[in-house]
mmCIF file of C-alpha atoms in Angstrom:
data_model
loop_
_atom_site.group_PDB
_atom_site.id
_atom_site.type_symbol
_atom_site.label_atom_id
_atom_site.label_comp_id
_atom_site.label_asym_id
_atom_site.label_seq_id
_atom_site.Cartn_x
_atom_site.Cartn_y
_atom_site.Cartn_z
ATOM 1 C CA MET N 837 120.469 -39.551 205.708
ATOM 2 C CA SER N 838 117.041 -41.109 205.080
ATOM 3 C CA GLU N 839 115.351 -37.810 205.968
ATOM 4 C CA ALA N 840 117.455 -35.971 203.382
ATOM 5 C CA ILE N 841 116.639 -38.560 200.706
ATOM 6 C CA LEU N 842 112.906 -38.618 201.508
ATOM 7 C CA SER N 843 112.830 -34.807 201.388
ATOM 8 C CA ASN N 844 114.173 -34.698 197.821
ATOM 9 C CA LEU N 845 111.174 -34.046 195.566
ATOM 10 C CA PRO N 846 112.450 -35.653 192.297
ATOM 11 C CA PHE N 847 113.612 -38.767 194.182
ATOM 12 C CA VAL N 848 110.401 -39.129 196.176
ATOM 13 C CA SER N 849 108.308 -38.558 193.030
ATOM 14 C CA LEU N 850 110.110 -41.429 191.286
ATOM 15 C CA LEU N 851 109.855 -43.585 194.418
ATOM 16 C CA ILE N 852 106.099 -42.993 194.691
ATOM 17 C CA VAL N 853 105.579 -43.821 191.000
ATOM 18 C CA VAL N 854 107.583 -47.060 191.185
ATOM 19 C CA CYS N 855 106.160 -48.117 194.546
ATOM 20 C CA SER N 856 102.520 -47.375 193.648
ATOM 21 C CA PHE N 857 102.605 -49.114 190.277
ATOM 22 C CA SER N 858 104.743 -52.126 191.188
ATOM 23 C CA LEU N 859 103.045 -52.893 194.526
ATOM 24 C CA VAL N 860 99.533 -52.831 193.043
ATOM 25 C CA TYR N 861 100.770 -54.874 190.084
ATOM 26 C CA TYR N 862 102.278 -57.430 192.483
ATOM 27 C CA LEU N 863 99.419 -57.557 195.006
ATOM 28 C CA ILE N 864 96.461 -57.931 192.634
ATOM 29 C CA PRO N 865 97.275 -61.548 191.574
ATOM 30 C CA LYS N 866 97.644 -62.455 195.260
ATOM 31 C CA ILE N 867 94.223 -60.980 195.994
ATOM 32 C CA ILE N 868 92.712 -62.822 193.010
ATOM 33 C CA PHE N 869 94.128 -66.106 194.348
ATOM 34 C CA MET N 870 92.788 -65.401 197.845
ATOM 35 C CA VAL N 871 89.311 -64.492 196.573
ATOM 36 C CA ASN N 872 89.133 -67.574 194.334
ATOM 37 C CA HIS N 873 90.479 -69.839 197.088
ATOM 38 C CA HIS N 874 87.786 -68.711 199.539
ATOM 39 C CA ASP N 875 85.076 -68.487 196.842
ATOM 40 C CA LEU N 876 84.400 -64.780 197.446
ATOM 41 C CA ASN N 877 83.756 -63.916 193.791
ATOM 42 C CA GLU N 878 81.097 -61.363 192.913
ATOM 43 C CA ILE N 879 78.064 -63.068 191.337
ATOM 44 C CA PRO N 880 76.643 -60.947 188.479
ATOM 45 C CA GLY N 881 73.111 -59.634 188.984
ATOM 46 C CA GLU N 882 70.496 -58.113 186.679
ATOM 47 C CA ARG N 883 72.332 -54.766 186.444
ATOM 48 C CA SER N 884 75.788 -56.266 186.041
ATOM 49 C CA ALA N 885 77.763 -55.654 182.854
ATOM 50 C CA HIS N 886 79.409 -59.083 183.272
ATOM 51 C CA VAL N 887 78.128 -62.613 182.856
ATOM 52 C CA LYS N 888 80.423 -64.677 185.101
ATOM 53 C CA ALA N 889 81.563 -64.575 188.708
ATOM 54 C CA THR N 890 84.617 -62.334 189.085
ATOM 55 C CA PRO N 891 87.042 -61.612 191.938
ATOM 56 C CA THR N 892 86.489 -58.280 193.638
ATOM 57 C CA MET N 893 88.236 -56.411 196.481
ATOM 58 C CA GLY N 894 90.940 -54.890 194.266
ATOM 59 C CA GLY N 895 90.685 -51.939 196.632
ATOM 60 C CA LEU N 896 92.585 -54.006 199.207
ATOM 61 C CA ALA N 897 95.744 -53.332 197.172
ATOM 62 C CA PHE N 898 94.906 -49.600 197.086
ATOM 63 C CA PHE N 899 94.686 -49.462 200.867
ATOM 64 C CA VAL N 900 97.986 -51.288 201.398
ATOM 65 C CA VAL N 901 99.827 -49.052 198.917
ATOM 66 C CA LEU N 902 98.319 -45.879 200.373
ATOM 67 C CA MET N 903 99.562 -46.881 203.819
ATOM 68 C CA VAL N 904 103.065 -47.449 202.417
ATOM 69 C CA ASN N 905 102.876 -44.097 200.626
ATOM 70 C CA MET N 906 101.905 -42.356 203.860
ATOM 71 C CA PHE N 907 105.211 -43.589 205.303
ATOM 72 C CA LEU N 908 107.239 -42.545 202.250
ATOM 73 C CA LEU N 909 105.651 -39.081 202.276
ATOM 74 C CA LYS N 910 106.117 -38.345 205.980
ATOM 75 C CA HIS N 911 108.956 -35.870 205.351
ATOM 76 C CA MET N 912 106.876 -34.108 202.673
ATOM 77 C CA ASP N 913 103.889 -33.843 205.002
ATOM 78 C CA LEU N 914 104.634 -30.353 206.327
ATOM 79 C CA GLU N 915 101.054 -29.941 207.607
ATOM 80 C CA GLN N 916 101.127 -33.290 209.478
ATOM 81 C CA MET N 917 98.011 -34.452 207.623
ATOM 82 C CA GLY N 918 99.121 -38.073 207.194
ATOM 83 C CA LEU N 919 97.839 -39.346 210.556
ATOM 84 C CA ASN N 920 94.321 -37.957 210.023
ATOM 85 C CA LEU N 921 94.238 -39.327 206.481
ATOM 86 C CA THR N 922 95.458 -42.765 207.595
ATOM 87 C CA ALA N 923 92.805 -43.014 210.314
ATOM 88 C CA ALA N 924 90.029 -41.842 207.982
ATOM 89 C CA LEU N 925 91.092 -44.198 205.167
ATOM 90 C CA THR N 926 91.121 -47.123 207.610
ATOM 91 C CA LEU N 927 87.450 -46.494 208.425
ATOM 92 C CA ILE N 928 86.582 -46.239 204.723
ATOM 93 C CA PHE N 929 88.527 -49.436 204.031
ATOM 94 C CA VAL N 930 86.646 -51.339 206.757
ATOM 95 C CA ILE N 931 83.173 -50.345 205.530
ATOM 96 C CA GLY N 932 84.175 -50.982 201.903
ATOM 97 C CA LEU N 933 85.500 -54.446 202.735
ATOM 98 C CA LYS N 934 82.340 -55.174 204.713
ATOM 99 C CA ASP N 935 80.305 -54.103 201.670
ATOM 100 C CA ASP N 936 82.252 -56.458 199.385
ATOM 101 C CA LEU N 937 81.897 -59.427 201.756
ATOM 102 C CA ALA N 938 78.352 -58.819 203.024
ATOM 103 C CA VAL N 939 76.350 -55.816 201.841
ATOM 104 C CA SER N 940 76.192 -52.919 204.323
ATOM 105 C CA THR N 941 73.101 -50.779 204.776
ATOM 106 C CA PRO N 942 73.231 -47.325 203.146
ATOM 107 C CA ARG N 943 72.795 -45.791 206.604
ATOM 108 C CA ALA N 944 75.831 -47.608 208.048
ATOM 109 C CA ARG N 945 77.980 -46.642 205.086
ATOM 110 C CA LEU N 946 76.875 -43.011 205.292
ATOM 111 C CA LEU N 947 77.645 -42.833 209.018
ATOM 112 C CA ILE N 948 81.160 -44.211 208.502
ATOM 113 C CA GLU N 949 81.783 -41.777 205.632
ATOM 114 C CA ILE N 950 80.683 -38.846 207.832
ATOM 115 C CA LEU N 951 82.865 -40.056 210.715
ATOM 116 C CA ALA N 952 85.871 -40.356 208.376
ATOM 117 C CA LEU N 953 85.230 -36.817 207.090
ATOM 118 C CA PHE N 954 85.051 -35.505 210.664
ATOM 119 C CA ILE N 955 88.527 -36.969 211.240
ATOM 120 C CA ILE N 956 89.751 -35.033 208.201
ATOM 121 C CA LEU N 957 88.051 -31.841 209.402
ATOM 122 C CA MET N 958 89.755 -32.165 212.786
ATOM 123 C CA HIS N 959 92.889 -30.968 211.005
ATOM 124 C CA PRO N 960 93.200 -27.162 211.370
ATOM 125 C CA THR N 961 94.031 -26.517 207.695
ATOM 126 C CA TYR N 962 90.696 -27.948 206.511
ATOM 127 C CA HIS N 963 88.603 -25.054 207.793
ATOM 128 C CA SER N 964 87.583 -21.762 206.261
ATOM 129 C CA THR N 965 85.237 -18.879 207.024
ATOM 130 C CA SER N 966 85.282 -17.400 203.530
ATOM 131 C CA PHE N 967 82.858 -18.305 200.752
ATOM 132 C CA ASP N 968 84.986 -16.214 198.357
ATOM 133 C CA GLY N 969 81.972 -14.190 197.196
ATOM 134 C CA PHE N 970 80.244 -17.294 195.774
ATOM 135 C CA LEU N 971 76.707 -16.131 194.810
ATOM 136 C CA GLY N 972 77.327 -12.981 196.843
ATOM 137 C CA PHE N 973 78.285 -14.752 200.098
ATOM 138 C CA LYS N 974 81.623 -13.863 201.680
ATOM 139 C CA GLN N 975 82.173 -14.478 205.394
ATOM 140 C CA VAL N 976 80.141 -17.338 206.896
ATOM 141 C CA PRO N 977 80.422 -19.241 210.201
ATOM 142 C CA THR N 978 83.017 -22.030 210.172
ATOM 143 C CA TRP N 979 80.473 -24.635 211.318
ATOM 144 C CA LEU N 980 78.190 -23.797 208.386
ATOM 145 C CA LEU N 981 80.985 -24.029 205.834
ATOM 146 C CA ASP N 982 82.181 -27.300 207.402
ATOM 147 C CA GLY N 983 78.660 -28.693 207.010
ATOM 148 C CA ILE N 984 78.547 -27.619 203.351
ATOM 149 C CA HIS N 985 81.967 -29.188 202.761
ATOM 150 C CA ILE N 986 80.809 -32.490 204.290
ATOM 151 C CA ILE N 987 77.795 -32.528 201.927
ATOM 152 C CA ILE N 988 80.094 -31.784 198.962
ATOM 153 C CA ALA N 989 82.491 -34.574 199.999
ATOM 154 C CA LEU N 990 79.667 -37.113 200.483
ATOM 155 C CA THR N 991 78.316 -36.206 197.043
ATOM 156 C CA ILE N 992 81.733 -36.792 195.443
ATOM 157 C CA ILE N 993 82.305 -40.122 197.247
ATOM 158 C CA ASN N 994 78.944 -41.566 196.279
ATOM 159 C CA ALA N 995 78.935 -40.156 192.733
ATOM 160 C CA TYR N 996 82.243 -41.897 192.102
ATOM 161 C CA ASN N 997 81.026 -45.107 193.728
ATOM 162 C CA LEU N 998 77.946 -45.161 191.469
ATOM 163 C CA ILE N 999 79.921 -44.669 188.221
ATOM 164 C CA ASP N 1000 81.932 -47.877 188.779
ATOM 165 C CA GLY N 1001 79.953 -50.112 186.429
ATOM 166 C CA VAL N 1002 82.156 -51.225 183.528
ATOM 167 C CA ASP N 1003 85.789 -52.255 183.134
ATOM 168 C CA GLY N 1004 88.247 -49.376 183.283
ATOM 169 C CA LEU N 1005 85.678 -46.609 183.747
ATOM 170 C CA ALA N 1006 86.299 -45.792 187.419
ATOM 171 C CA SER N 1007 90.063 -45.971 186.800
ATOM 172 C CA ALA N 1008 89.930 -43.712 183.732
ATOM 173 C CA LEU N 1009 87.815 -41.123 185.533
ATOM 174 C CA GLY N 1010 89.974 -41.346 188.655
ATOM 175 C CA ILE N 1011 93.133 -40.757 186.592
ATOM 176 C CA SER N 1012 91.577 -37.710 184.920
ATOM 177 C CA MET N 1013 90.527 -36.238 188.298
ATOM 178 C CA PHE N 1014 93.823 -36.871 190.096
ATOM 179 C CA SER N 1015 95.805 -35.469 187.167
ATOM 180 C CA MET N 1016 93.853 -32.193 187.309
ATOM 181 C CA LEU N 1017 94.040 -31.938 191.107
ATOM 182 C CA GLY N 1018 97.707 -32.917 191.023
ATOM 183 C CA PHE N 1019 98.482 -30.158 188.515
ATOM 184 C CA VAL N 1020 96.907 -27.589 190.850
ATOM 185 C CA PHE N 1021 98.791 -28.809 193.920
ATOM 186 C CA PHE N 1022 102.087 -29.039 192.010
ATOM 187 C CA SER N 1023 101.644 -25.462 190.734
ATOM 188 C CA MET N 1024 101.049 -24.261 194.314
ATOM 189 C CA GLY N 1025 104.035 -26.114 195.753
ATOM 190 C CA LEU N 1026 101.863 -28.404 197.908
ATOM 191 C CA ASN N 1027 104.154 -31.384 197.419
ATOM 192 C CA PHE N 1028 102.440 -33.789 199.829
ATOM 193 C CA TYR N 1029 99.140 -33.523 197.942
ATOM 194 C CA TRP N 1030 100.828 -33.547 194.529
ATOM 195 C CA LEU N 1031 102.672 -36.765 195.397
ATOM 196 C CA LEU N 1032 99.494 -38.302 196.797
ATOM 197 C CA CYS N 1033 97.782 -37.616 193.449
ATOM 198 C CA LEU N 1034 100.780 -39.022 191.567
ATOM 199 C CA GLY N 1035 100.681 -42.248 193.574
ATOM 200 C CA LEU N 1036 96.931 -42.662 193.045
ATOM 201 C CA ILE N 1037 97.315 -42.217 189.273
ATOM 202 C CA PHE N 1038 99.907 -44.990 189.014
ATOM 203 C CA MET N 1039 97.936 -47.264 191.344
ATOM 204 C CA LEU N 1040 94.968 -46.975 188.976
ATOM 205 C CA LEU N 1041 97.170 -47.520 185.908
ATOM 206 C CA ALA N 1042 98.490 -50.784 187.391
ATOM 207 C CA PHE N 1043 94.973 -51.855 188.360
ATOM 208 C CA MET N 1044 93.615 -51.259 184.844
ATOM 209 C CA ARG N 1045 95.880 -53.984 183.448
ATOM 210 C CA TYR N 1046 93.980 -56.570 185.515
ATOM 211 C CA ASN N 1047 90.575 -54.898 185.256
ATOM 212 C CA PHE N 1048 90.704 -55.305 181.456
ATOM 213 C CA SER N 1049 92.250 -58.797 181.586
ATOM 214 C CA HIS N 1050 90.293 -61.864 180.417
ATOM 215 C CA TRP N 1051 92.330 -64.344 182.475
ATOM 216 C CA GLN N 1052 93.127 -62.356 185.625
ATOM 217 C CA LYS N 1053 90.147 -60.015 185.815
ATOM 218 C CA ILE N 1054 89.335 -58.279 189.072
ATOM 219 C CA PHE N 1055 87.024 -55.453 190.123
ATOM 220 C CA MET N 1056 88.050 -52.718 192.548
ATOM 221 C CA GLY N 1057 84.775 -53.377 194.383
ATOM 222 C CA ASP N 1058 83.220 -51.066 196.950
ATOM 223 C CA THR N 1059 86.513 -51.226 198.865
ATOM 224 C CA GLY N 1060 88.313 -49.633 195.930
ATOM 225 C CA SER N 1061 85.649 -47.197 194.737
ATOM 226 C CA LEU N 1062 85.064 -45.878 198.264
ATOM 227 C CA ILE N 1063 88.801 -45.438 198.914
ATOM 228 C CA ILE N 1064 89.393 -43.672 195.581
ATOM 229 C CA GLY N 1065 86.211 -41.605 195.930
ATOM 230 C CA PHE N 1066 87.211 -40.624 199.458
ATOM 231 C CA CYS N 1067 90.668 -39.531 198.261
ATOM 232 C CA ILE N 1068 89.062 -37.384 195.537
ATOM 233 C CA ALA N 1069 86.758 -35.846 198.159
ATOM 234 C CA VAL N 1070 89.595 -35.115 200.618
ATOM 235 C CA LEU N 1071 91.749 -33.523 197.911
ATOM 236 C CA SER N 1072 88.748 -31.475 196.773
ATOM 237 C CA LEU N 1073 88.196 -30.231 200.332
ATOM 238 C CA LYS N 1074 91.855 -29.256 200.490
ATOM 239 C CA PHE N 1075 91.415 -27.226 197.307
ATOM 240 C CA LEU N 1076 88.318 -25.528 198.763
ATOM 241 C CA THR N 1077 90.034 -24.577 202.033
ATOM 242 C CA ILE N 1078 93.383 -23.269 200.726
ATOM 243 C CA GLU N 1079 94.022 -19.611 201.574
ATOM 244 C CA THR N 1080 92.675 -17.285 198.871
ATOM 245 C CA THR N 1081 96.050 -15.570 198.437
ATOM 246 C CA ALA N 1082 97.593 -18.865 197.251
ATOM 247 C CA PHE N 1083 95.553 -18.661 194.015
ATOM 248 C CA SER N 1084 97.190 -15.456 192.756
ATOM 249 C CA GLU N 1085 98.889 -17.275 189.851
ATOM 250 C CA PHE N 1086 95.629 -18.803 188.594
ATOM 251 C CA ARG N 1087 93.370 -16.930 186.214
ATOM 252 C CA PHE N 1088 89.949 -18.219 187.316
ATOM 253 C CA LYS N 1089 87.809 -16.000 189.544
ATOM 254 C CA ILE N 1090 88.228 -17.107 193.154
ATOM 255 C CA GLU N 1091 84.451 -17.015 193.696
ATOM 256 C CA ASN N 1092 84.261 -19.914 191.184
ATOM 257 C CA ARG N 1093 86.423 -22.234 193.298
ATOM 258 C CA LEU N 1094 83.470 -24.587 193.883
ATOM 259 C CA PHE N 1095 82.808 -24.738 190.136
ATOM 260 C CA ILE N 1096 86.409 -25.877 189.557
ATOM 261 C CA ILE N 1097 85.730 -28.905 191.779
ATOM 262 C CA ALA N 1098 82.417 -29.509 189.977
ATOM 263 C CA ALA N 1099 84.375 -29.418 186.703
ATOM 264 C CA ILE N 1100 86.933 -31.958 187.909
ATOM 265 C CA VAL N 1101 84.221 -34.498 188.924
ATOM 266 C CA VAL N 1102 81.747 -33.436 186.254
ATOM 267 C CA VAL N 1103 80.865 -36.796 184.619
ATOM 268 C CA PRO N 1104 80.148 -38.766 187.836
ATOM 269 C CA LEU N 1105 78.361 -35.713 189.276
ATOM 270 C CA PHE N 1106 76.130 -35.157 186.242
ATOM 271 C CA ASP N 1107 75.436 -38.889 185.940
ATOM 272 C CA MET N 1108 74.296 -39.076 189.568
ATOM 273 C CA LEU N 1109 72.067 -36.011 189.185
ATOM 274 C CA ARG N 1110 70.624 -37.411 185.959
ATOM 275 C CA VAL N 1111 69.832 -40.820 187.471
ATOM 276 C CA ILE N 1112 68.276 -39.322 190.618
ATOM 277 C CA GLY N 1113 66.235 -36.941 188.442
ATOM 278 C CA ILE N 1114 64.883 -39.826 186.333
ATOM 279 C CA ARG N 1115 63.941 -41.809 189.446
ATOM 280 C CA LEU N 1116 62.128 -38.850 191.011
ATOM 281 C CA LEU N 1117 60.278 -38.130 187.740
ATOM 282 C CA ASN N 1118 59.163 -41.770 187.740
ATOM 283 C CA ARG N 1119 58.059 -41.354 191.383
ATOM 284 C CA GLN N 1120 60.610 -43.890 192.561
ATOM 285 C CA SER N 1121 63.048 -43.814 195.435
ATOM 286 C CA PRO N 1122 66.288 -42.020 194.447
ATOM 287 C CA PHE N 1123 68.165 -44.964 196.001
ATOM 288 C CA ILE N 1124 66.546 -47.714 193.898
ATOM 289 C CA ALA N 1125 68.913 -49.616 191.583
ATOM 290 C CA ASP N 1126 68.296 -49.431 187.816
ATOM 291 C CA ARG N 1127 70.072 -49.351 184.441
ATOM 292 C CA ASN N 1128 69.865 -45.624 183.773
ATOM 293 C CA HIS N 1129 73.530 -44.770 184.377
ATOM 294 C CA ILE N 1130 75.334 -43.480 181.290
ATOM 295 C CA HIS N 1131 77.574 -46.547 181.133
ATOM 296 C CA HIS N 1132 74.457 -48.776 181.092
ATOM 297 C CA VAL N 1133 73.022 -46.696 178.225
ATOM 298 C CA LEU N 1134 76.229 -47.072 176.199
ATOM 299 C CA LEU N 1135 76.438 -50.795 177.004
ATOM 300 C CA ASP N 1136 72.884 -51.297 175.769
ATOM 301 C CA LEU N 1137 73.893 -49.591 172.528
ATOM 302 C CA GLY N 1138 76.579 -52.244 172.064
ATOM 303 C CA TRP N 1139 79.637 -50.252 173.106
ATOM 304 C CA ALA N 1140 82.674 -52.196 174.369
ATOM 305 C CA HIS N 1141 83.887 -51.538 177.927
ATOM 306 C CA TYR N 1142 87.179 -49.957 176.876
ATOM 307 C CA LYS N 1143 85.372 -47.597 174.477
ATOM 308 C CA ILE N 1144 83.011 -46.463 177.254
ATOM 309 C CA ALA N 1145 85.949 -45.870 179.613
ATOM 310 C CA LEU N 1146 87.842 -43.928 176.941
ATOM 311 C CA LEU N 1147 84.821 -41.847 175.884
ATOM 312 C CA LEU N 1148 83.772 -40.860 179.400
ATOM 313 C CA GLY N 1149 87.369 -40.219 180.480
ATOM 314 C CA VAL N 1150 87.868 -37.857 177.522
ATOM 315 C CA LEU N 1151 84.416 -36.328 178.137
ATOM 316 C CA ASN N 1152 85.365 -35.598 181.769
ATOM 317 C CA TYR N 1153 88.547 -33.838 180.629
ATOM 318 C CA SER N 1154 86.743 -31.920 177.877
ATOM 319 C CA LEU N 1155 83.876 -30.692 180.051
ATOM 320 C CA ALA N 1156 86.313 -29.808 182.846
ATOM 321 C CA ILE N 1157 88.478 -27.717 180.508
ATOM 322 C CA GLY N 1158 85.375 -25.962 179.160
ATOM 323 C CA ILE N 1159 83.971 -25.174 182.616
ATOM 324 C CA ILE N 1160 87.348 -23.985 183.909
ATOM 325 C CA PHE N 1161 87.691 -21.721 180.855
ATOM 326 C CA LEU N 1162 84.279 -20.197 181.603
ATOM 327 C CA SER N 1163 85.275 -19.667 185.250
ATOM 328 C CA VAL N 1164 87.982 -17.256 184.088
ATOM 329 C CA HIS N 1165 85.443 -14.934 182.437
ATOM 330 C CA PHE N 1166 82.138 -15.495 184.282
ATOM 331 C CA ASN N 1167 81.143 -14.594 187.825
ATOM 332 C CA SER N 1168 79.491 -17.190 190.075
ATOM 333 C CA PHE N 1169 75.931 -16.213 189.036
ATOM 334 C CA GLN N 1170 76.790 -16.590 185.352
ATOM 335 C CA MET N 1171 78.643 -19.840 186.096
ATOM 336 C CA THR N 1172 75.553 -21.257 187.825
ATOM 337 C CA LEU N 1173 73.492 -20.579 184.711
ATOM 338 C CA ALA N 1174 76.212 -21.969 182.414
ATOM 339 C CA LEU N 1175 76.477 -25.157 184.472
ATOM 340 C CA LEU N 1176 72.688 -25.621 184.376
ATOM 341 C CA VAL N 1177 72.743 -25.256 180.575
ATOM 342 C CA ILE N 1178 75.545 -27.857 180.294
ATOM 343 C CA LEU N 1179 73.632 -30.159 182.662
ATOM 344 C CA VAL N 1180 70.435 -29.888 180.579
ATOM 345 C CA LEU N 1181 72.371 -30.619 177.363
ATOM 346 C CA PHE N 1182 73.969 -33.606 179.101
ATOM 347 C CA PHE N 1183 70.511 -34.862 180.116
ATOM 348 C CA MET N 1184 69.097 -34.389 176.610
ATOM 349 C CA ILE N 1185 71.954 -36.190 174.836
ATOM 350 C CA PHE N 1186 71.852 -39.228 177.094
ATOM 351 C CA HIS N 1187 68.033 -39.252 177.085
ATOM 352 C CA ARG N 1188 68.121 -39.592 173.307
ATOM 353 C CA LEU N 1189 70.738 -42.324 173.579
ATOM 354 C CA LYS N 1190 68.565 -44.107 176.162
ATOM 355 C CA LEU N 1191 65.572 -43.986 173.824
ATOM 356 C CA ARG N 1192 67.749 -45.357 171.023
ATOM 357 C CA SER N 1193 68.928 -48.229 173.240
ATOM 358 C CA LEU N 1194 65.325 -49.066 174.200
ATOM 359 C CA LYS N 1195 64.300 -49.059 170.541
ATOM 360 C CA LYS N 1196 67.249 -51.313 169.710
ATOM 361 C CA HIS N 1197 66.222 -53.698 172.501
ATOM 362 C CA GLU N 1198 62.613 -53.795 171.231
ATOM 363 C CA LEU N 1199 63.736 -54.599 167.688
ATOM 364 C CA LYS N 1200 66.032 -57.325 168.994
ATOM 365 C CA THR N 1201 63.145 -58.792 171.020
ATOM 366 C CA LEU N 1202 60.877 -58.818 167.971
#
């Protein structure tokens, strides 16, 4: 009886929505109480967009709800991916929690992320030997493509982690990414992945209520941003390793599959590239902390947190739609050039905004 119920797509969809939203909504106040009781609040530093100590570790609720969802989705998991995903998410949760309680070294975090990705790649459906004609490459060794996919996934995880700087921003961007990925998986009949996206969207919606709150504010912390970033990366890898024949109903050129993923994560990706570029131009380490992220630029111009979250969420959707539209008409060589042009325009716009914020700061100082 339970198997029949948990195999019914409309019922399970509703169950995932209710469970994801209500559990996060219920758990967050408990986490806030625990963090306050044990005095584990995050103390704002020089780069912080906040002025008072605030509870963190909102990602603890994400992990709990994801584990519950793995159980609810077991009859939808036709590829038996749930066990690999559960094990990998547990590793990500541990290193994220460690980072929130006592900062981890970048090396330790990177090693755990790679190990978690290896667990995902141990699943047979996450491998491919075809590069789909991307930049003229077609058949490549599996080990080489696996290595490229790990680099792509690490880039996504850390780009998302770096964008989490103001209230609501990481949630807004996460919702935009999961909605686009979810649409693809729903269209292809991949119900397990569609429902996973659906659950993540409603988890983030419930979290935003507290993230924007003045009286019960909480951050998702590294625990949350790493878990959400890892989920985006895993779903992106799934998209990149689906059989080519499954895309027959989509209009984009199959050789542009990688550009579709770049489109979905475009704002965090471009922001990371921009910040690293600025640091290298200034002959600094690409890992040094600064206030050059786009949310810092907008904050320095006096923008409110919710406006930044709304703007960058809409910008992510808009750029994604534009890039996906181009992928229907352009080949991969033309798409590479188009993406470079968009990236340069992105750099120029936010460079001008950065100069304006510096000028505003100088006038305020005078």
